[in-house]
PDB file of C-alpha atoms in Angstrom:
ATOM      1  CA  MET A   1    -131.256   5.956  15.045  1.00  0.00           C
ATOM      2  CA  GLN A   2    -129.670   9.477  14.742  1.00  0.00           C
ATOM      3  CA  THR A   3    -130.635  11.196  11.104  1.00  0.00           C
ATOM      4  CA  ASP A   4    -129.689  14.394  11.507  1.00  0.00           C
ATOM      5  CA  PHE A   5    -125.630  15.020  10.468  1.00  0.00           C
ATOM      6  CA  PHE A   6    -125.392  18.081  12.674  1.00  0.00           C
ATOM      7  CA  ALA A   7    -126.064  16.267  15.293  1.00  0.00           C
ATOM      8  CA  ALA A   8    -123.643  13.674  15.173  1.00  0.00           C
ATOM      9  CA  LEU A   9    -120.521  15.793  14.001  1.00  0.00           C
ATOM     10  CA  LEU A  10    -121.529  17.874  17.167  1.00  0.00           C
ATOM     11  CA  ASN A  11    -120.962  14.652  19.607  1.00  0.00           C
ATOM     12  CA  VAL A  12    -117.313  13.899  17.527  1.00  0.00           C
ATOM     13  CA  ILE A  13    -116.877  17.494  18.227  1.00  0.00           C
ATOM     14  CA  ARG A  14    -118.010  17.193  21.848  1.00  0.00           C
ATOM     15  CA  LEU A  15    -115.387  14.441  22.117  1.00  0.00           C
ATOM     16  CA  VAL A  16    -112.615  16.502  20.403  1.00  0.00           C
ATOM     17  CA  TRP A  17    -113.360  19.486  22.618  1.00  0.00           C
ATOM     18  CA  LEU A  18    -113.502  17.671  26.124  1.00  0.00           C
ATOM     19  CA  ARG A  19    -110.495  15.626  25.258  1.00  0.00           C
ATOM     20  CA  LEU A  20    -109.075  18.981  24.554  1.00  0.00           C
ATOM     21  CA  ASN A  21    -109.901  20.539  27.260  1.00  0.00           C
ATOM     22  CA  HIS A  22    -108.725  17.353  29.588  1.00  0.00           C
ATOM     23  CA  GLY A  23    -105.297  16.907  28.861  1.00  0.00           C
ATOM     24  CA  PHE A  24    -104.508  19.054  26.234  1.00  0.00           C
ATOM     25  CA  VAL A  25    -100.814  18.252  25.603  1.00  0.00           C
ATOM     26  CA  SER A  26    -101.462  14.465  26.857  1.00  0.00           C
ATOM     27  CA  HIS A  27    -104.269  13.687  24.146  1.00  0.00           C
ATOM     28  CA  SER A  28    -101.996  15.752  21.737  1.00  0.00           C
ATOM     29  CA  TRP A  29     -98.556  15.314  22.184  1.00  0.00           C
ATOM     30  CA  VAL A  30     -97.956  13.013  18.095  1.00  0.00           C
ATOM     31  CA  THR A  31     -99.499  16.316  16.365  1.00  0.00           C
ATOM     32  CA  ILE A  32     -97.806  18.827  18.485  1.00  0.00           C
ATOM     33  CA  PHE A  33     -94.534  16.918  18.615  1.00  0.00           C
ATOM     34  CA  LEU A  34     -94.732  16.903  14.726  1.00  0.00           C
ATOM     35  CA  VAL A  35     -95.841  20.233  14.853  1.00  0.00           C
ATOM     36  CA  ALA A  36     -92.879  20.998  16.821  1.00  0.00           C
ATOM     37  CA  ALA A  37     -90.322  18.681  14.528  1.00  0.00           C
ATOM     38  CA  VAL A  38     -91.347  20.994  11.679  1.00  0.00           C
ATOM     39  CA  THR A  39     -91.092  25.090  12.654  1.00  0.00           C
ATOM     40  CA  LEU A  40     -88.169  23.502  14.275  1.00  0.00           C
ATOM     41  CA  CYS A  41     -86.663  22.467  10.932  1.00  0.00           C
ATOM     42  CA  MET A  42     -87.764  25.202   8.990  1.00  0.00           C
ATOM     43  CA  PHE A  43     -84.842  27.267  11.058  1.00  0.00           C
ATOM     44  CA  MET A  44     -82.137  25.324  10.656  1.00  0.00           C
ATOM     45  CA  PRO A  45     -79.246  25.774   8.725  1.00  0.00           C
ATOM     46  CA  ASP A  46     -79.522  23.721   5.590  1.00  0.00           C
ATOM     47  CA  ALA A  47     -82.277  21.391   7.192  1.00  0.00           C
ATOM     48  CA  VAL A  48     -83.292  20.427   3.290  1.00  0.00           C
ATOM     49  CA  ASN A  49     -79.988  19.485   1.744  1.00  0.00           C
ATOM     50  CA  ALA A  50     -79.344  16.894   5.087  1.00  0.00           C
ATOM     51  CA  MET A  51     -83.236  15.706   5.306  1.00  0.00           C
ATOM     52  CA  LYS A  52     -84.481  15.272   1.969  1.00  0.00           C
ATOM     53  CA  PHE A  53     -85.776  11.836   0.705  1.00  0.00           C
ATOM     54  CA  ASP A  54     -82.689  11.251  -1.933  1.00  0.00           C
ATOM     55  CA  SER A  55     -83.056   7.406  -2.802  1.00  0.00           C
ATOM     56  CA  HIS A  56     -79.312   8.156  -4.378  1.00  0.00           C
ATOM     57  CA  GLN A  57     -78.450   9.008  -0.571  1.00  0.00           C
ATOM     58  CA  ILE A  58     -79.766   6.845   1.059  1.00  0.00           C
ATOM     59  CA  LEU A  59     -79.109   4.008  -1.600  1.00  0.00           C
ATOM     60  CA  THR A  60     -75.390   4.540  -1.851  1.00  0.00           C
ATOM     61  CA  GLN A  61     -74.389   5.880   1.437  1.00  0.00           C
ATOM     62  CA  GLY A  62     -77.201   4.171   3.314  1.00  0.00           C
ATOM     63  CA  GLU A  63     -78.509   7.223   5.386  1.00  0.00           C
ATOM     64  CA  TRP A  64     -82.003   5.713   5.612  1.00  0.00           C
ATOM     65  CA  TRP A  65     -82.558   8.598   8.605  1.00  0.00           C
ATOM     66  CA  ARG A  66     -83.654  10.542   5.650  1.00  0.00           C
ATOM     67  CA  VAL A  67     -87.032   8.034   5.045  1.00  0.00           C
ATOM     68  CA  VAL A  68     -87.743   9.742   8.532  1.00  0.00           C
ATOM     69  CA  THR A  69     -86.576  13.158   8.131  1.00  0.00           C
ATOM     70  CA  SER A  70     -88.142  13.864   4.650  1.00  0.00           C
ATOM     71  CA  PRO A  71     -91.348  14.860   6.310  1.00  0.00           C
ATOM     72  CA  LEU A  72     -90.199  17.643   7.737  1.00  0.00           C
ATOM     73  CA  VAL A  73     -88.443  20.080   5.847  1.00  0.00           C
ATOM     74  CA  HIS A  74     -89.722  22.373   3.085  1.00  0.00           C
ATOM     75  CA  SER A  75     -89.188  23.862  -0.234  1.00  0.00           C
ATOM     76  CA  SER A  76     -90.717  27.102   1.499  1.00  0.00           C
ATOM     77  CA  TRP A  77     -92.044  29.380   3.816  1.00  0.00           C
ATOM     78  CA  ASP A  78     -95.955  28.478   1.865  1.00  0.00           C
ATOM     79  CA  HIS A  79     -94.403  24.840   1.205  1.00  0.00           C
ATOM     80  CA  TYR A  80     -93.977  25.297   4.820  1.00  0.00           C
ATOM     81  CA  THR A  81     -97.663  27.672   6.375  1.00  0.00           C
ATOM     82  CA  TRP A  82     -99.614  25.483   4.169  1.00  0.00           C
ATOM     83  CA  ASN A  83     -98.830  21.533   5.301  1.00  0.00           C
ATOM     84  CA  VAL A  84     -98.635  22.848   8.838  1.00  0.00           C
ATOM     85  CA  VAL A  85    -102.257  23.899   8.733  1.00  0.00           C
ATOM     86  CA  VAL A  86    -103.452  20.486   7.525  1.00  0.00           C
ATOM     87  CA  LEU A  87    -101.451  18.611   9.028  1.00  0.00           C
ATOM     88  CA  PHE A  88    -102.983  20.247  12.636  1.00  0.00           C
ATOM     89  CA  ALA A  89    -105.977  20.431  11.417  1.00  0.00           C
ATOM     90  CA  SER A  90    -106.269  16.971  10.426  1.00  0.00           C
ATOM     91  CA  SER A  91    -103.737  14.767  12.625  1.00  0.00           C
ATOM     92  CA  LEU A  92    -105.025  17.050  16.023  1.00  0.00           C
ATOM     93  CA  VAL A  93    -108.689  15.409  15.425  1.00  0.00           C
ATOM     94  CA  CYS A  94    -107.311  11.953  14.435  1.00  0.00           C
ATOM     95  CA  GLU A  95    -105.103  11.805  17.107  1.00  0.00           C
ATOM     96  CA  GLN A  96    -107.968  12.893  19.488  1.00  0.00           C
ATOM     97  CA  ILE A  97    -110.398  10.442  17.670  1.00  0.00           C
ATOM     98  CA  ASN A  98    -107.900   7.558  17.813  1.00  0.00           C
ATOM     99  CA  ARG A  99    -104.588   8.260  18.632  1.00  0.00           C
ATOM    100  CA  ARG A 100    -103.198   4.251  18.119  1.00  0.00           C
ATOM    101  CA  ALA A 101    -104.589   3.974  14.606  1.00  0.00           C
ATOM    102  CA  PHE A 102    -102.931   7.512  13.843  1.00  0.00           C
ATOM    103  CA  ILE A 103     -99.388   6.473  15.048  1.00  0.00           C
ATOM    104  CA  LYS A 104     -99.993   2.699  13.316  1.00  0.00           C
ATOM    105  CA  TYR A 105    -100.898   5.358  10.086  1.00  0.00           C
ATOM    106  CA  LEU A 106     -97.660   7.415  10.603  1.00  0.00           C
ATOM    107  CA  SER A 107     -95.775   4.099  11.208  1.00  0.00           C
ATOM    108  CA  LEU A 108     -96.948   2.188   7.717  1.00  0.00           C
ATOM    109  CA  MET A 109     -97.248   5.372   5.780  1.00  0.00           C
ATOM    110  CA  LEU A 110     -92.737   5.596   7.126  1.00  0.00           C
ATOM    111  CA  VAL A 111     -92.692   2.905   5.241  1.00  0.00           C
ATOM    112  CA  MET A 112     -95.163   2.424   1.858  1.00  0.00           C
ATOM    113  CA  ASN A 113     -93.537   6.407   1.056  1.00  0.00           C
ATOM    114  CA  ALA A 114     -90.384   4.648   1.034  1.00  0.00           C
ATOM    115  CA  ALA A 115     -90.650   1.654  -0.502  1.00  0.00           C
ATOM    116  CA  TYR A 116     -92.335   3.566  -3.467  1.00  0.00           C
ATOM    117  CA  LYS A 117     -89.762   5.998  -3.801  1.00  0.00           C
ATOM    118  CA  LEU A 118     -87.031   3.837  -3.612  1.00  0.00           C
ATOM    119  CA  VAL A 119     -88.317   0.634  -6.420  1.00  0.00           C
ATOM    120  CA  PHE A 120     -90.875   2.039  -8.222  1.00  0.00           C
ATOM    121  CA  LEU A 121     -88.415   6.439  -9.120  1.00  0.00           C
ATOM    122  CA  PRO A 122     -85.564   6.408 -10.417  1.00  0.00           C
ATOM    123  CA  ALA A 123     -82.397   6.535  -8.209  1.00  0.00           C
ATOM    124  CA  ASP A 124     -81.443   9.882  -8.044  1.00  0.00           C
ATOM    125  CA  HIS A 125     -85.524  10.699  -7.433  1.00  0.00           C
ATOM    126  CA  ILE A 126     -85.398  13.643  -4.407  1.00  0.00           C
ATOM    127  CA  SER A 127     -88.616  14.923  -2.546  1.00  0.00           C
ATOM    128  CA  LEU A 128     -89.644  16.530   0.723  1.00  0.00           C
ATOM    129  CA  GLY A 129     -92.476  18.103   3.062  1.00  0.00           C
ATOM    130  CA  PHE A 130     -95.044  16.348   5.153  1.00  0.00           C
ATOM    131  CA  SER A 131     -97.959  16.934   2.242  1.00  0.00           C
ATOM    132  CA  GLY A 132     -98.917  13.540   0.821  1.00  0.00           C
ATOM    133  CA  PHE A 133     -98.857  12.001   4.563  1.00  0.00           C
ATOM    134  CA  ALA A 134    -101.238  14.434   5.568  1.00  0.00           C
ATOM    135  CA  SER A 135    -103.735  13.035   2.717  1.00  0.00           C
ATOM    136  CA  GLY A 136    -103.466   9.656   3.992  1.00  0.00           C
ATOM    137  CA  THR A 137    -104.388  11.185   7.173  1.00  0.00           C
ATOM    138  CA  PHE A 138    -107.537  12.973   6.567  1.00  0.00           C
ATOM    139  CA  VAL A 139    -108.434  10.038   5.031  1.00  0.00           C
ATOM    140  CA  LEU A 140    -108.470   7.811   7.527  1.00  0.00           C
ATOM    141  CA  LEU A 141    -109.804  11.250   9.652  1.00  0.00           C
ATOM    142  CA  LEU A 142    -112.499   9.871   7.542  1.00  0.00           C
ATOM    143  CA  ILE A 143    -112.940   6.454   8.034  1.00  0.00           C
ATOM    144  CA  LEU A 144    -112.689   6.952  11.329  1.00  0.00           C
ATOM    145  CA  ILE A 145    -115.634   9.167  11.749  1.00  0.00           C
ATOM    146  CA  ILE A 146    -117.255   6.810   9.514  1.00  0.00           C
ATOM    147  CA  CYS A 147    -116.508   3.960  11.754  1.00  0.00           C
ATOM    148  CA  GLU A 148    -118.139   6.699  15.059  1.00  0.00           C
ATOM    149  CA  GLY A 149    -120.931   6.671  13.034  1.00  0.00           C
ATOM    150  CA  MET A 150    -121.755   2.537  12.744  1.00  0.00           C
ATOM    151  CA  ARG A 151    -120.487   2.622  16.246  1.00  0.00           C
ATOM    152  CA  THR A 152    -123.614   4.683  16.847  1.00  0.00           C
ATOM    153  CA  ARG A 153    -126.219   3.425  14.562  1.00  0.00           C
ATOM    154  CA  ASP A 154    -126.245   7.237  13.008  1.00  0.00           C
ATOM    155  CA  ILE A 155    -127.286   6.983   8.845  1.00  0.00           C
ATOM    156  CA  TRP A 156    -125.871  10.812   8.129  1.00  0.00           C
ATOM    157  CA  MET A 157    -122.515  11.067   9.360  1.00  0.00           C
ATOM    158  CA  ILE A 158    -121.741   7.523   7.091  1.00  0.00           C
ATOM    159  CA  ALA A 159    -122.718   9.199   4.712  1.00  0.00           C
ATOM    160  CA  VAL A 160    -121.944  12.479   4.502  1.00  0.00           C
ATOM    161  CA  SER A 161    -118.145  11.169   5.779  1.00  0.00           C
ATOM    162  CA  GLY A 162    -117.845   8.976   2.942  1.00  0.00           C
ATOM    163  CA  PHE A 163    -119.559  11.879   0.019  1.00  0.00           C
ATOM    164  CA  ILE A 164    -116.562  14.053   1.674  1.00  0.00           C
ATOM    165  CA  LEU A 165    -113.936  11.504   1.332  1.00  0.00           C
ATOM    166  CA  LEU A 166    -115.820  10.140  -2.903  1.00  0.00           C
ATOM    167  CA  LEU A 167    -114.607  14.614  -2.638  1.00  0.00           C
ATOM    168  CA  PHE A 168    -110.946  14.152  -1.565  1.00  0.00           C
ATOM    169  CA  SER A 169    -110.441  11.289  -3.399  1.00  0.00           C
ATOM    170  CA  SER A 170    -111.916  12.608  -6.609  1.00  0.00           C
ATOM    171  CA  HIS A 171    -109.843  16.125  -6.511  1.00  0.00           C
ATOM    172  CA  GLU A 172    -106.081  14.135  -5.456  1.00  0.00           C
ATOM    173  CA  LEU A 173    -106.788  12.059  -8.914  1.00  0.00           C
ATOM    174  CA  GLY A 174    -107.704  15.539 -10.682  1.00  0.00           C
ATOM    175  CA  TYR A 175    -111.393  14.948 -11.840  1.00  0.00           C
ATOM    176  CA  PHE A 176    -112.211  17.151  -9.139  1.00  0.00           C
ATOM    177  CA  GLY A 177    -111.107  20.460  -8.992  1.00  0.00           C
ATOM    178  CA  SER A 178    -107.577  22.287 -10.639  1.00  0.00           C
ATOM    179  CA  HIS A 179    -106.398  24.711  -7.720  1.00  0.00           C
ATOM    180  CA  THR A 180    -104.740  23.328  -4.631  1.00  0.00           C
ATOM    181  CA  GLY A 181    -106.049  24.191  -1.692  1.00  0.00           C
ATOM    182  CA  TRP A 182    -102.848  26.442  -0.945  1.00  0.00           C
ATOM    183  CA  GLU A 183    -103.997  28.371  -4.627  1.00  0.00           C
ATOM    184  CA  MET A 184    -107.734  28.454  -2.878  1.00  0.00           C
ATOM    185  CA  LEU A 185    -106.048  30.354   0.094  1.00  0.00           C
ATOM    186  CA  SER A 186    -103.350  32.041  -1.022  1.00  0.00           C
ATOM    187  CA  GLY A 187    -103.812  32.877  -4.926  1.00  0.00           C
ATOM    188  CA  ARG A 188     -99.952  31.343  -4.919  1.00  0.00           C
ATOM    189  CA  SER A 189     -98.424  28.475  -6.099  1.00  0.00           C
ATOM    190  CA  ILE A 190     -95.615  26.317  -4.130  1.00  0.00           C
ATOM    191  CA  ASP A 191     -93.784  24.674  -6.192  1.00  0.00           C
ATOM    192  CA  GLY A 192     -94.408  27.527  -9.186  1.00  0.00           C
ATOM    193  CA  ALA A 193     -96.277  25.581 -11.455  1.00  0.00           C
ATOM    194  CA  PRO A 194    -100.285  26.847 -11.009  1.00  0.00           C
ATOM    195  CA  GLY A 195    -103.004  24.105 -10.988  1.00  0.00           C
ATOM    196  CA  LYS A 196    -103.589  20.579  -9.297  1.00  0.00           C
ATOM    197  CA  LYS A 197    -101.399  18.175  -9.899  1.00  0.00           C
ATOM    198  CA  THR A 198    -101.947  14.371  -9.089  1.00  0.00           C
ATOM    199  CA  LYS A 199     -98.990  13.226  -7.051  1.00  0.00           C
ATOM    200  CA  PRO A 200     -98.207   9.553  -6.299  1.00  0.00           C
ATOM    201  CA  ALA A 201     -96.657  10.477  -2.869  1.00  0.00           C
ATOM    202  CA  HIS A 202    -100.727  11.997  -1.899  1.00  0.00           C
ATOM    203  CA  ILE A 203    -101.867   8.652  -3.721  1.00  0.00           C
ATOM    204  CA  VAL A 204     -99.504   6.218  -1.569  1.00  0.00           C
ATOM    205  CA  GLY A 205    -100.711   8.640   2.063  1.00  0.00           C
ATOM    206  CA  MET A 206    -104.119   7.877   1.011  1.00  0.00           C
ATOM    207  CA  ILE A 207    -103.512   4.104   0.217  1.00  0.00           C
ATOM    208  CA  THR A 208    -102.741   3.728   3.602  1.00  0.00           C
ATOM    209  CA  GLY A 209    -105.055   5.756   5.277  1.00  0.00           C
ATOM    210  CA  CYS A 210    -107.315   3.458   3.614  1.00  0.00           C
ATOM    211  CA  ILE A 211    -105.091   0.009   5.055  1.00  0.00           C
ATOM    212  CA  ILE A 212    -105.046   1.503   8.348  1.00  0.00           C
ATOM    213  CA  GLY A 213    -108.699   2.596   8.295  1.00  0.00           C
ATOM    214  CA  SER A 214    -109.839  -0.203   6.610  1.00  0.00           C
ATOM    215  CA  GLY A 215    -108.674  -2.848   9.157  1.00  0.00           C
ATOM    216  CA  TYR A 216    -109.971  -0.159  12.231  1.00  0.00           C
ATOM    217  CA  LEU A 217    -114.107   0.260   9.640  1.00  0.00           C
ATOM    218  CA  LEU A 218    -113.765  -3.828   9.968  1.00  0.00           C
ATOM    219  CA  ALA A 219    -113.280  -4.270  13.562  1.00  0.00           C
ATOM    220  CA  THR A 220    -116.387  -2.281  14.400  1.00  0.00           C
ATOM    221  CA  ALA A 221    -118.384  -3.827  12.398  1.00  0.00           C
ATOM    222  CA  ILE A 222    -117.931  -7.241  13.975  1.00  0.00           C
ATOM    223  CA  LYS A 223    -118.260  -5.466  16.930  1.00  0.00           C
ATOM    224  CA  THR A 224    -122.101  -3.846  15.615  1.00  0.00           C
ATOM    225  CA  LYS A 225    -122.900  -7.261  13.724  1.00  0.00           C
ATOM    226  CA  ARG A 226    -121.907  -8.248  17.572  1.00  0.00           C
ATOM    227  CA  SER A 227    -123.948  -6.120  19.468  1.00  0.00           C
ATOM    228  CA  LYS A 228    -126.744  -7.188  17.446  1.00  0.00           C
ATOM    229  CA  CYS A 229    -126.941 -10.170  17.907  1.00  0.00           C
ATOM    230  CA  GLN A 230    -126.476 -10.102  21.674  1.00  0.00           C
ATOM    231  CA  GLN A 231    -129.228  -8.197  22.090  1.00  0.00           C
ATOM    232  CA  GLY A 232    -132.036 -10.171  19.407  1.00  0.00           C
ATOM    233  CA  GLY A 233    -130.252 -12.877  21.786  1.00  0.00           C
ATOM    234  CA  GLU A 234    -131.330 -11.273  24.929  1.00  0.00           C
TER     235      GLU A 234
END
């Protein structure tokens, strides 16, 4: 059993690196498409008004495409830059480790995000941006790394990934850190109101990431137990 977390992390990075070197496009096409779509929307005239999540327009005018397009548009270049950095970093690695889980997460998140906003938020609710999806992707990524640790029986990979997940969740819930990542990086606030705020869309994303990740975590645990039983019976 490995007990060196850094060696274990190196194994995950090596897996990603090999895939990047041997078929980057084929192994990362979902992330590449998302980054390209988000970038293109920044240059499209009036894209925000046409594509943002607008509960009134969705329910009264039947503009259901906004459920899919709203994560792709952003209110400013600061908003765009931070979301693309997080999107590319977390989504790329997540897709490299398990594209199937990543696609399932994106699909479920579209449903969960829309259901929450249409049912629980005011009828005139408006929102946009990829940050909620990115938060959930990071949670999913950490759980997938925990799954890799279980598969390789690497206790440090499991422990450190779990600790990072705890810190990240605490930060998103407002219990750890008073500044957003963009504020710490640039010194500017994206929405004009400085300070870390708990955003429901981020929590929905994290819950969705947990749902998808937990399914793979359970499957990994079952496979690991089955493997132990087979080894014990030999």
